[in-house]
Short mmCIF file of C-alpha atoms and ligand atoms in Angstrom, two decimals:
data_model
loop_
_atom_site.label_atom_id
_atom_site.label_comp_id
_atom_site.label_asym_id
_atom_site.label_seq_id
_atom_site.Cartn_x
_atom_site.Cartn_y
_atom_site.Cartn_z
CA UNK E 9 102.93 -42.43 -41.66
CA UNK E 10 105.65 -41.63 -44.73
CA UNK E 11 108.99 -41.82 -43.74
CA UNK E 12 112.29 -39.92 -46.11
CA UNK E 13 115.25 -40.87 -45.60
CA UNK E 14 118.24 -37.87 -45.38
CA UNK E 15 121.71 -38.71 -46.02
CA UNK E 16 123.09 -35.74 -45.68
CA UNK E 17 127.15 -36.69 -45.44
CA UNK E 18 128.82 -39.78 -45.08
CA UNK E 19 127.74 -41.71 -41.75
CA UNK E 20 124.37 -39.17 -41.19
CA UNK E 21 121.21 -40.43 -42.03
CA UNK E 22 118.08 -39.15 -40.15
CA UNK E 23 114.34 -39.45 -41.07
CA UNK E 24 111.42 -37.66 -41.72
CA UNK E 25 108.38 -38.60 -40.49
CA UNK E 26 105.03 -37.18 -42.47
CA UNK E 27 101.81 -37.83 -40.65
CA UNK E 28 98.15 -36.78 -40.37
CA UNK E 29 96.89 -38.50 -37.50
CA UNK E 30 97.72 -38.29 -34.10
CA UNK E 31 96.97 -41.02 -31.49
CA UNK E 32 99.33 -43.41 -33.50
CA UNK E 33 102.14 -41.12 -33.83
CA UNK E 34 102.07 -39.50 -30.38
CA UNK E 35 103.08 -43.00 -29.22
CA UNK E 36 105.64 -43.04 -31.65
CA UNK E 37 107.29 -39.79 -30.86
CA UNK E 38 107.50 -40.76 -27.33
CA UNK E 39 109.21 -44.14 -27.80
CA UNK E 40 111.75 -42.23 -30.19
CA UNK E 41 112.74 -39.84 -27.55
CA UNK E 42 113.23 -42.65 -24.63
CA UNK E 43 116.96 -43.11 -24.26
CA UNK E 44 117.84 -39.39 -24.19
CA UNK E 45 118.52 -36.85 -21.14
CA UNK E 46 116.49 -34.11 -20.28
CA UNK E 47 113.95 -32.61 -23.09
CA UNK E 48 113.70 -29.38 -23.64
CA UNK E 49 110.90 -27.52 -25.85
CA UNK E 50 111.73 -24.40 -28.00
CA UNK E 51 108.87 -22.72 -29.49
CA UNK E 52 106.85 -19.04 -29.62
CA UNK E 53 104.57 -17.03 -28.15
CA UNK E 54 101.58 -17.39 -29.21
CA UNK E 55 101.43 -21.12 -30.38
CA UNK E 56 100.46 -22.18 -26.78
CA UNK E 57 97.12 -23.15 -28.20
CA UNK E 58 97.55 -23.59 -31.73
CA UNK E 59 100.57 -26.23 -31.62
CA UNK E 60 102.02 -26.64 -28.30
CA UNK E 61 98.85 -28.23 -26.31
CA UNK E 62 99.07 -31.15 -28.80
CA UNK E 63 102.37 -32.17 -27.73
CA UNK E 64 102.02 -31.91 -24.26
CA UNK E 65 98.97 -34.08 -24.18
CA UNK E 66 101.16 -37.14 -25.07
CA UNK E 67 104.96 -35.36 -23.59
CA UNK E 68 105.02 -34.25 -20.66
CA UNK E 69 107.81 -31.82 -20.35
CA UNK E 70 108.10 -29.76 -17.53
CA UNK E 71 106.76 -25.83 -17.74
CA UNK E 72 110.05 -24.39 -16.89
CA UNK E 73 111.99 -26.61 -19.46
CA UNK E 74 109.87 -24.89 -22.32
CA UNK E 75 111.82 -21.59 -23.76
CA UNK E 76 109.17 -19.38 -26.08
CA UNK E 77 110.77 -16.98 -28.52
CA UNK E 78 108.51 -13.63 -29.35
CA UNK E 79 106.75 -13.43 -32.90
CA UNK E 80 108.61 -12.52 -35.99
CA UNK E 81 111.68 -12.61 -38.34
CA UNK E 82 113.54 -9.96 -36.21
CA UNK E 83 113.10 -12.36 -33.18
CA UNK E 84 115.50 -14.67 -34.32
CA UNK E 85 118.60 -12.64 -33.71
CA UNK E 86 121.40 -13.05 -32.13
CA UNK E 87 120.84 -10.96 -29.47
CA UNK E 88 118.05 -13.44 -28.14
CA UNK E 89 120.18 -15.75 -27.40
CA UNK E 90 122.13 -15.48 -24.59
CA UNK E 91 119.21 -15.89 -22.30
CA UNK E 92 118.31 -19.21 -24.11
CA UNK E 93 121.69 -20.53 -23.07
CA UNK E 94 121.48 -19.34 -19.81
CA UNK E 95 117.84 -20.51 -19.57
CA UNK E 96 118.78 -23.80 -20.58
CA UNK E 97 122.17 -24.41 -18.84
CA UNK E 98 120.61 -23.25 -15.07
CA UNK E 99 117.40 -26.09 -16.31
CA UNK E 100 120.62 -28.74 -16.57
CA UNK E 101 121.06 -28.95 -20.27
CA UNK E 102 123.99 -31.54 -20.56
CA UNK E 103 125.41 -33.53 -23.74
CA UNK E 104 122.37 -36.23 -23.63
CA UNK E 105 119.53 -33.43 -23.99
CA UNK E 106 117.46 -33.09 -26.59
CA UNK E 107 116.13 -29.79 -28.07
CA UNK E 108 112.54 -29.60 -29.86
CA UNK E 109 112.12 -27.15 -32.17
CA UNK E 110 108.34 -26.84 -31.93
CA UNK E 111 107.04 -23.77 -34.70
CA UNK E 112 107.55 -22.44 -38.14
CA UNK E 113 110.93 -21.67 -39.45
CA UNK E 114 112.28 -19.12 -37.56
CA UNK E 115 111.73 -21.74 -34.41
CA UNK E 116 113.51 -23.85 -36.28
CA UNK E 117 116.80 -22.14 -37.35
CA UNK E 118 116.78 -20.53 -34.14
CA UNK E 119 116.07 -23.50 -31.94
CA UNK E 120 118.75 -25.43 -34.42
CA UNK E 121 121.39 -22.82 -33.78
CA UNK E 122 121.34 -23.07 -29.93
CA UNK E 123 121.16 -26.35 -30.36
CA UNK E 124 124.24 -26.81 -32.41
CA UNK E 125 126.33 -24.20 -30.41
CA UNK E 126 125.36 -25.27 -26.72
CA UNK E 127 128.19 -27.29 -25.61
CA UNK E 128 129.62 -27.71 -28.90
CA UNK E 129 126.21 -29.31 -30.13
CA UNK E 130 123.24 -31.16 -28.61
CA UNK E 131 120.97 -33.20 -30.23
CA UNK E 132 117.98 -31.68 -31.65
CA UNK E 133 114.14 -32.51 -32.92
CA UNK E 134 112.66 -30.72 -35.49
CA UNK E 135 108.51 -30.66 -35.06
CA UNK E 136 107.71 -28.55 -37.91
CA UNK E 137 104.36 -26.71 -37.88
CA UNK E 138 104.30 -24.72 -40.87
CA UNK E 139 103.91 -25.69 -44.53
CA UNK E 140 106.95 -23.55 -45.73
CA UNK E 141 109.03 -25.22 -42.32
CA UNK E 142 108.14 -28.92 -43.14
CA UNK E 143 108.92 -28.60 -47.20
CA UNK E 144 111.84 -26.43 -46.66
CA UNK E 145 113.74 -25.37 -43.57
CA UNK E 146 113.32 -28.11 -41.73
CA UNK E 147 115.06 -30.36 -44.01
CA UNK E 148 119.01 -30.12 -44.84
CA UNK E 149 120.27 -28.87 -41.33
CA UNK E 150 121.02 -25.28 -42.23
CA UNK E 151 120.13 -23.43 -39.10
CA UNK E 152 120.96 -19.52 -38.36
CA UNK E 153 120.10 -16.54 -36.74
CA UNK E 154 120.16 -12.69 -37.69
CA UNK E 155 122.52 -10.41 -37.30
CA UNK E 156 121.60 -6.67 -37.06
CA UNK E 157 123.60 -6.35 -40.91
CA UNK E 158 121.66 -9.25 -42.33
CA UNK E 159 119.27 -12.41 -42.44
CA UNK E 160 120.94 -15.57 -41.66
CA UNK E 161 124.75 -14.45 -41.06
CA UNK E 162 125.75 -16.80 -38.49
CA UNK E 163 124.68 -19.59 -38.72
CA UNK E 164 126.13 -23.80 -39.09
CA UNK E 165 125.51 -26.69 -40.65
CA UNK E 166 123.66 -28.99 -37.70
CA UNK E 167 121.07 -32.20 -38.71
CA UNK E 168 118.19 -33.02 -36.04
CA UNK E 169 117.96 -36.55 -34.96
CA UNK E 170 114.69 -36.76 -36.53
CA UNK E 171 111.77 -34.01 -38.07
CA UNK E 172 107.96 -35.24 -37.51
CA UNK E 173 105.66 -33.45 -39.17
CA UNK E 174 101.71 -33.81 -38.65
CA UNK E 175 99.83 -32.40 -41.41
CA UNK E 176 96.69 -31.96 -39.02
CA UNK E 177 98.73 -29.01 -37.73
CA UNK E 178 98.04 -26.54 -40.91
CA UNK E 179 94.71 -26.38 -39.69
CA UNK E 180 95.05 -22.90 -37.86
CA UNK E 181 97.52 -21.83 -40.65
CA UNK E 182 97.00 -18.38 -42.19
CA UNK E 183 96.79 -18.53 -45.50
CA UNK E 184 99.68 -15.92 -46.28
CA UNK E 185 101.42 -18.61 -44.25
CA UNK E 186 100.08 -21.00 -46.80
CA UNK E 187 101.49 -18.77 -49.75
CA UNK E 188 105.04 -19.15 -48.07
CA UNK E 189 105.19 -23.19 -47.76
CA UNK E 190 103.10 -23.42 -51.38
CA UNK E 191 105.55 -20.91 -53.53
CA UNK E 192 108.35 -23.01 -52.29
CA UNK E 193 106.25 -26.39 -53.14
CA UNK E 194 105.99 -25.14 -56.82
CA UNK E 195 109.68 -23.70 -57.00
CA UNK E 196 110.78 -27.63 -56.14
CA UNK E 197 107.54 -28.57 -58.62
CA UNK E 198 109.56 -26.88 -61.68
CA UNK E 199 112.33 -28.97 -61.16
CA UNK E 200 111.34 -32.40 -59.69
CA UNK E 201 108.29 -34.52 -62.03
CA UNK E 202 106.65 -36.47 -59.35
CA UNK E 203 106.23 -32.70 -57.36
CA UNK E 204 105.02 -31.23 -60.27
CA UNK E 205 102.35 -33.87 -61.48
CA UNK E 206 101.23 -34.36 -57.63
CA UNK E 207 100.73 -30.50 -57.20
CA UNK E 208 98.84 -30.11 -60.72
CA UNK E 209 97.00 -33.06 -59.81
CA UNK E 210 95.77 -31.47 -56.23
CA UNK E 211 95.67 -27.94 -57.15
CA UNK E 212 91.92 -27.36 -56.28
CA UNK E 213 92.52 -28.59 -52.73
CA UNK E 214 95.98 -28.34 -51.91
CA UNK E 215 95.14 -25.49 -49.49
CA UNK E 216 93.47 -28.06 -47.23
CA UNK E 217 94.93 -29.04 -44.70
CA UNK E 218 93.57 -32.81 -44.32
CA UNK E 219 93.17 -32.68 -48.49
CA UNK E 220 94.31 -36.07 -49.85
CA UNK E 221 96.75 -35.01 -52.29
CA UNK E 222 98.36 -32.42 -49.40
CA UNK E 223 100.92 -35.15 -47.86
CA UNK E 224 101.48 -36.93 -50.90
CA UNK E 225 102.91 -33.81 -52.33
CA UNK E 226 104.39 -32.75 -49.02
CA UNK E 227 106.67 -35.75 -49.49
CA UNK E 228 107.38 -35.46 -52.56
CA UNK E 229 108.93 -32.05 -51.95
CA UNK E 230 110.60 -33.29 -48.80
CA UNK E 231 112.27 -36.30 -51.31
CA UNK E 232 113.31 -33.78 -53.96
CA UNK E 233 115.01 -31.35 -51.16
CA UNK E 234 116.26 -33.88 -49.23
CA UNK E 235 118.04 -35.44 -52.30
CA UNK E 236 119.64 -31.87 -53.61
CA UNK E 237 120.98 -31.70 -49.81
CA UNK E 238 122.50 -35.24 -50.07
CA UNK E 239 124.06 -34.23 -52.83
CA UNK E 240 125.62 -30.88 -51.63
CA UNK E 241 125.10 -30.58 -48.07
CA UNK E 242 127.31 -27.63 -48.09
CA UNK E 243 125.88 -25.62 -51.02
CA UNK E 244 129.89 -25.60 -53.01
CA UNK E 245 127.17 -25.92 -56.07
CA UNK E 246 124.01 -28.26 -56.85
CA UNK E 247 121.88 -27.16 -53.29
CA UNK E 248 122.21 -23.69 -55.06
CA UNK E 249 119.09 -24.59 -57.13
CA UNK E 250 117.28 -24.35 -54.65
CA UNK E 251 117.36 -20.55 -54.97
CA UNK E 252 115.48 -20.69 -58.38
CA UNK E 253 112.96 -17.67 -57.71
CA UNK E 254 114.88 -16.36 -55.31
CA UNK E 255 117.42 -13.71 -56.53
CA UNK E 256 114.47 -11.01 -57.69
CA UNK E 257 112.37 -12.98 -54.56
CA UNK E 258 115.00 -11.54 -52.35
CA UNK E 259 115.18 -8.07 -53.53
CA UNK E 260 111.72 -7.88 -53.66
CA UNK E 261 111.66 -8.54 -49.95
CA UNK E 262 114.00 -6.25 -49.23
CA UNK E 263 112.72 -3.21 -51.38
CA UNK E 264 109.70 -3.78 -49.86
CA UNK E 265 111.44 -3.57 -46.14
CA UNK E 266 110.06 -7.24 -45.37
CA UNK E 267 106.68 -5.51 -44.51
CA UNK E 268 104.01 -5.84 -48.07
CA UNK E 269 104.98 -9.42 -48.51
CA UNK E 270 104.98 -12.97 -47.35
CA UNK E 271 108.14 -14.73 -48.26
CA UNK E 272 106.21 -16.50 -50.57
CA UNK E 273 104.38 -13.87 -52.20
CA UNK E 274 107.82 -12.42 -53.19
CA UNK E 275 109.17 -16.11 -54.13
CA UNK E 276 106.04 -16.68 -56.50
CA UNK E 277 106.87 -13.10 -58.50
CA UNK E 278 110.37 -13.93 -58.62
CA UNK E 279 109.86 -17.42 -60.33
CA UNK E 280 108.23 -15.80 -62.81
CA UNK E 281 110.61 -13.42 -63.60
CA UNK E 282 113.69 -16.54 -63.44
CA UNK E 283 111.25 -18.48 -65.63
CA UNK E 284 111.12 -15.46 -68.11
CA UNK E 285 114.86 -15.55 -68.15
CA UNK E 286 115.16 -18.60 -68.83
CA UNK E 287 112.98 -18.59 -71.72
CA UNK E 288 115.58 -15.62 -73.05
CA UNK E 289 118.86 -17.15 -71.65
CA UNK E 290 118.71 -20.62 -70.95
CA UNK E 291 116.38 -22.40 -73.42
CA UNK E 292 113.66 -22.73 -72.06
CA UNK E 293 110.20 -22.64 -74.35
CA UNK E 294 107.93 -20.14 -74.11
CA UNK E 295 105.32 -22.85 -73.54
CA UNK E 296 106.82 -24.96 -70.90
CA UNK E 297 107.12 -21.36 -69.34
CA UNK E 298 103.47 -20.72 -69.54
CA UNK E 299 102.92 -23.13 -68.50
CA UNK E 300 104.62 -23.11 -65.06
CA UNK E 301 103.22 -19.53 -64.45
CA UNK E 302 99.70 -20.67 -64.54
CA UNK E 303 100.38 -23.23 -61.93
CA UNK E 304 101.35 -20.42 -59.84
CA UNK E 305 98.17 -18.59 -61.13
CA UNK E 306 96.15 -21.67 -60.39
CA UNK E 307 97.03 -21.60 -56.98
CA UNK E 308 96.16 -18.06 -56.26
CA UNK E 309 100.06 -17.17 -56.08
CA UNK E 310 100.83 -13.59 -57.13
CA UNK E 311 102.97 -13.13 -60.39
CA UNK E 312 102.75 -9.53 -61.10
CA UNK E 313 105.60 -7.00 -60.62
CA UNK E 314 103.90 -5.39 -57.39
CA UNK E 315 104.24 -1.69 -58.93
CA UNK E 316 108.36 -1.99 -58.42
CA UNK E 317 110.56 -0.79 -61.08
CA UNK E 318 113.41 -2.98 -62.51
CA UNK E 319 116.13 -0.53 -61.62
CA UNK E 320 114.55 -0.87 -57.96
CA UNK E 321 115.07 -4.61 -57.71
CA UNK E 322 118.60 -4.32 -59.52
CA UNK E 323 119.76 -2.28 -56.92
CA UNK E 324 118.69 -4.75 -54.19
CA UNK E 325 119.50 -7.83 -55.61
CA UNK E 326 123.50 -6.12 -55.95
CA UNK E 327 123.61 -6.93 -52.26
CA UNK E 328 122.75 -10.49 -52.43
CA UNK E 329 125.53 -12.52 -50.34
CA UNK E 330 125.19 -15.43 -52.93
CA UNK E 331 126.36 -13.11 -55.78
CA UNK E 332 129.83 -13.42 -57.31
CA UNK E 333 132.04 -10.19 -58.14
CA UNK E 334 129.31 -8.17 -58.04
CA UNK E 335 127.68 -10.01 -61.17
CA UNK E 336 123.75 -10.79 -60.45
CA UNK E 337 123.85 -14.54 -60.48
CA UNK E 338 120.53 -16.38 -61.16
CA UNK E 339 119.25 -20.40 -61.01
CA UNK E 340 117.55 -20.76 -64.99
CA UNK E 341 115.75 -23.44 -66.04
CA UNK E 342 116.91 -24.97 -69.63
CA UNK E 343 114.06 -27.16 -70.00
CA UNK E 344 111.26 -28.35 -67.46
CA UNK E 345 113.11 -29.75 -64.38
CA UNK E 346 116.59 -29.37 -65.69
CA UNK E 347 118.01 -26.38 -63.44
CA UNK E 348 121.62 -24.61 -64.65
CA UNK E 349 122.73 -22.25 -61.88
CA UNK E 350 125.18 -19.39 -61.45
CA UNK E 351 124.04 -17.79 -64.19
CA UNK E 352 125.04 -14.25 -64.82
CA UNK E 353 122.25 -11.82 -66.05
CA UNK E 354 123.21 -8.11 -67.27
CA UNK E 355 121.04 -5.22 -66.50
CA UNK E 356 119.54 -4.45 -69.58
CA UNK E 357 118.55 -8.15 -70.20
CA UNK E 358 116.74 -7.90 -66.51
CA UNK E 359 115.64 -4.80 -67.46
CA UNK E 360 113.77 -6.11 -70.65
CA UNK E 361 111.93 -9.23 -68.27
CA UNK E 362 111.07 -7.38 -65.36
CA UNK E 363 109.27 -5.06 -68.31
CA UNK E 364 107.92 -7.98 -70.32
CA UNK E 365 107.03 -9.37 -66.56
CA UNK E 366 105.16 -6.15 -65.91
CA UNK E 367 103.47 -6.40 -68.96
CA UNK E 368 101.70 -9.81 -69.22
CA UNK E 369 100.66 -9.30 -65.21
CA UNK E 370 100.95 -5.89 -64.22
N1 NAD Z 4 117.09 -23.37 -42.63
C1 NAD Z 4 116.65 -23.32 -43.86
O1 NAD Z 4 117.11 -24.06 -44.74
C2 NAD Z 4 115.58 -22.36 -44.21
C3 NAD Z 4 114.91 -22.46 -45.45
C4 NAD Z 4 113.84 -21.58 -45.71
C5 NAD Z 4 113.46 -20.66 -44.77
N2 NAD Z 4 114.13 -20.58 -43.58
C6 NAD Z 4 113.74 -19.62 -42.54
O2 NAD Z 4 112.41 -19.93 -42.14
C7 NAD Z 4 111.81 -18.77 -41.61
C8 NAD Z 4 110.41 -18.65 -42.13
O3 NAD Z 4 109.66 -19.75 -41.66
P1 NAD Z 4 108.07 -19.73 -41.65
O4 NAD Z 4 107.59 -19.32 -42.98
O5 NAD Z 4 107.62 -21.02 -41.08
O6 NAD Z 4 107.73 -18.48 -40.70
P2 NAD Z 4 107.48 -18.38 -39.13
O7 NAD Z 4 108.27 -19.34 -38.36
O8 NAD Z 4 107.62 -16.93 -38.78
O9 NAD Z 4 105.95 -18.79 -39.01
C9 NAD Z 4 104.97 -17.98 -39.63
C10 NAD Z 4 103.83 -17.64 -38.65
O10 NAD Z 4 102.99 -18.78 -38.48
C11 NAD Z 4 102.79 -19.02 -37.09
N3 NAD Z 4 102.51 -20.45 -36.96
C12 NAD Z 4 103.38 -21.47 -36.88
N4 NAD Z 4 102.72 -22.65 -36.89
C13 NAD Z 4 101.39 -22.35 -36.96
C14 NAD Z 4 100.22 -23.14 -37.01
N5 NAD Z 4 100.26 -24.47 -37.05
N6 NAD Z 4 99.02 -22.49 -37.06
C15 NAD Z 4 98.97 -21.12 -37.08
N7 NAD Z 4 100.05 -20.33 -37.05
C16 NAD Z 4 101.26 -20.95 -37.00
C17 NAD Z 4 104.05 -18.54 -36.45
O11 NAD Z 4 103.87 -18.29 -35.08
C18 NAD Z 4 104.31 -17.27 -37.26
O12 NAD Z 4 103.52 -16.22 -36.79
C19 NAD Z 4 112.71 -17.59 -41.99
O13 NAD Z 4 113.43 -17.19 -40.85
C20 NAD Z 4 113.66 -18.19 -43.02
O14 NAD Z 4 114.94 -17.57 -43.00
C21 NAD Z 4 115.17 -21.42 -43.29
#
């Protein structure tokens, strides 16, 4: 079992457990969760078999304490969740009970958002069980859900008491699923060493899910995210890094309506295109950028410009709430693992990458 330590703020410190074994670690679990009230499970339909049944076997939590979201993105809105609260108030939620968030991410930020709004905010478990939710949003206690005008609009700032991840779960993972906890891997790879030389190291079998080098660099990603957020809990400026890839990544998802992409799929093209900038804005050589790509290449990520035109994704990434004044901000890289952020790019330089973009991949 590997253990990271989060400090998020002064006087919080949680941990987060990486495993990939079970009969050990259900014990532990259990003996973590002793002194609390009543335990409640929030998860989705659908994971019944895939996820939930291993819990149950070794925490017992009663049928009608378990709250199952629908499917999907556009479940974890706002609207969804007055009959969580009401669910969980009439089951005697009180100040000593504890929340599981049992799924992917959008279990997660959901389950986290109830959590930190019921009664002014109960304590909550994050049980991870997707590659993108264990290296990313289950780690620096941003949780949210939609609102009908955007992704993530109201949202707060709550840590759980603990995330456990097993490693065994993956196994029933999709492997566009994959693409979206891998693209995010490689985006921390670019600017953390140890993440980068585990991944290259592992790249043939990093898509298996009881690989050897698959935890290793699990934790290693968890470490590098887990020390931005300790730094800048709040995002006022370093934890913005962690939206290299993400500014064309975003409008990419949105041009496309959410629909022809994973996440990741749209992450992986739009690290390209950041890492192309940087080569023309930031100082980056041409090399080290290369050389990044064909990690992405190497692990079967796309980096081509999907057939969308650079006045397309201009127009999208305008709306991007992290943008200043209207100026297209991006996260650059001036040399291998050295990010700059807030970087303003004009249109006719993003005009010229997403064309030299489209030209090297299509
Ligand atoms: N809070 C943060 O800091 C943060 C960071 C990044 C992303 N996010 C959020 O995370 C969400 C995306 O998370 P995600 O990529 O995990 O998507 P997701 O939660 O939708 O999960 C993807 C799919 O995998 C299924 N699934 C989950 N575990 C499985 C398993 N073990 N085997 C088979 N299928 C499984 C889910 O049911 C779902 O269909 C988005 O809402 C995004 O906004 C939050």
């Amino acid at each position: 079992l590997k253990e990271v330590s989060v400090n998020p703020a002064q006087g919080i410190t949680y941990p987060i457990y990486l495993a990939d074994s079970w009969p050990d670690d259900s014990q532990f679990i259990t003996s973590r969760l002793k002194n609390t009230g009543k335990i409640f499970i929030i998860t989705q339909k659908g994971l019944e078999d895939l996820v939930l049944r291993d819990f149950l076997k070794f925490m017992p939590v009663d049928s009608e304490d378990i709250i199952y979201i629908e499917q999907g993105e556009k479940n974890k809105h706002i609207r969804q969740l007055p009959e969580v609260y009401n669910r969980l108030i009439e089951r005697g939620a009180d100040r000593h009970s504890v929340i599981l968030a049992l799924g992917g991410g959008v279990v997660g930020d959901f389950a986290g958002f109830t959590a930190a709004t019921l009664l002014r905010g109960i304590r909550f478990v994050q049980l991870p069980s997707t590659l993108l939710s264990a290296v990313d949003s289950s780690v620096g206690g941003k949780v949210a859900v939609n609102a009908d005008l955007g992704k993530n609009m109201i949202g707060a700032f709550h840590h759980p008491e603990f995330v456990y991840f097993n490693s065994s779960l993956l196994r029933t993972l999709p492997d566009r699923e994959w693409n979206c906890g891998l693209a995010e891997m490689v985006k921390h790879s670019f600017m953390d060493s140890e993440s980068l030389s585990l991944i290259e190291q592992h790249s043939e079998t990093l898509r298996e899910y009881n690989s050897p080098g698959l935890l290793s660099a699990i934790e290693a990603s968890v470490k590098f995210k887990s020390s931005v957020v300790s730094q800048d809990e709040k995002e006022t400026g370093l934890r913005s890094v962690l939206n290299l890839g993400h500014t064309a990544g975003h409008a990419i998802e949105s041009f496309t309506e959410y629909k022809r992409f994973s996440h990741g799929e749209a992450i992986s093209r739009g690290l390209v295109t950041a890492l192309l900038l940087s080569v023309e804005k930031a100082g980056l050589s041409g090399k080290d950028a290369d050389k990044m790509i064909s990690l992405l290449v190497k692990l079967k990520l796309p980096v081509d410009t999907a057939g969308i035109t650079a006045s397309d994704i201009i127009t999208h990434m305008k709306y991007d709430k992290k943008n200043k004044d209207g100026e297209t901000r991006f996260v650059l890289l001036s040399a291998p693992f050295t990010p700059v952020y807030g970087q303003p790019v004009d249109d006719a330089t993003f005009i010229r990458i997403w064309e030299k973009q489209k030209l090297m991949f299509g």
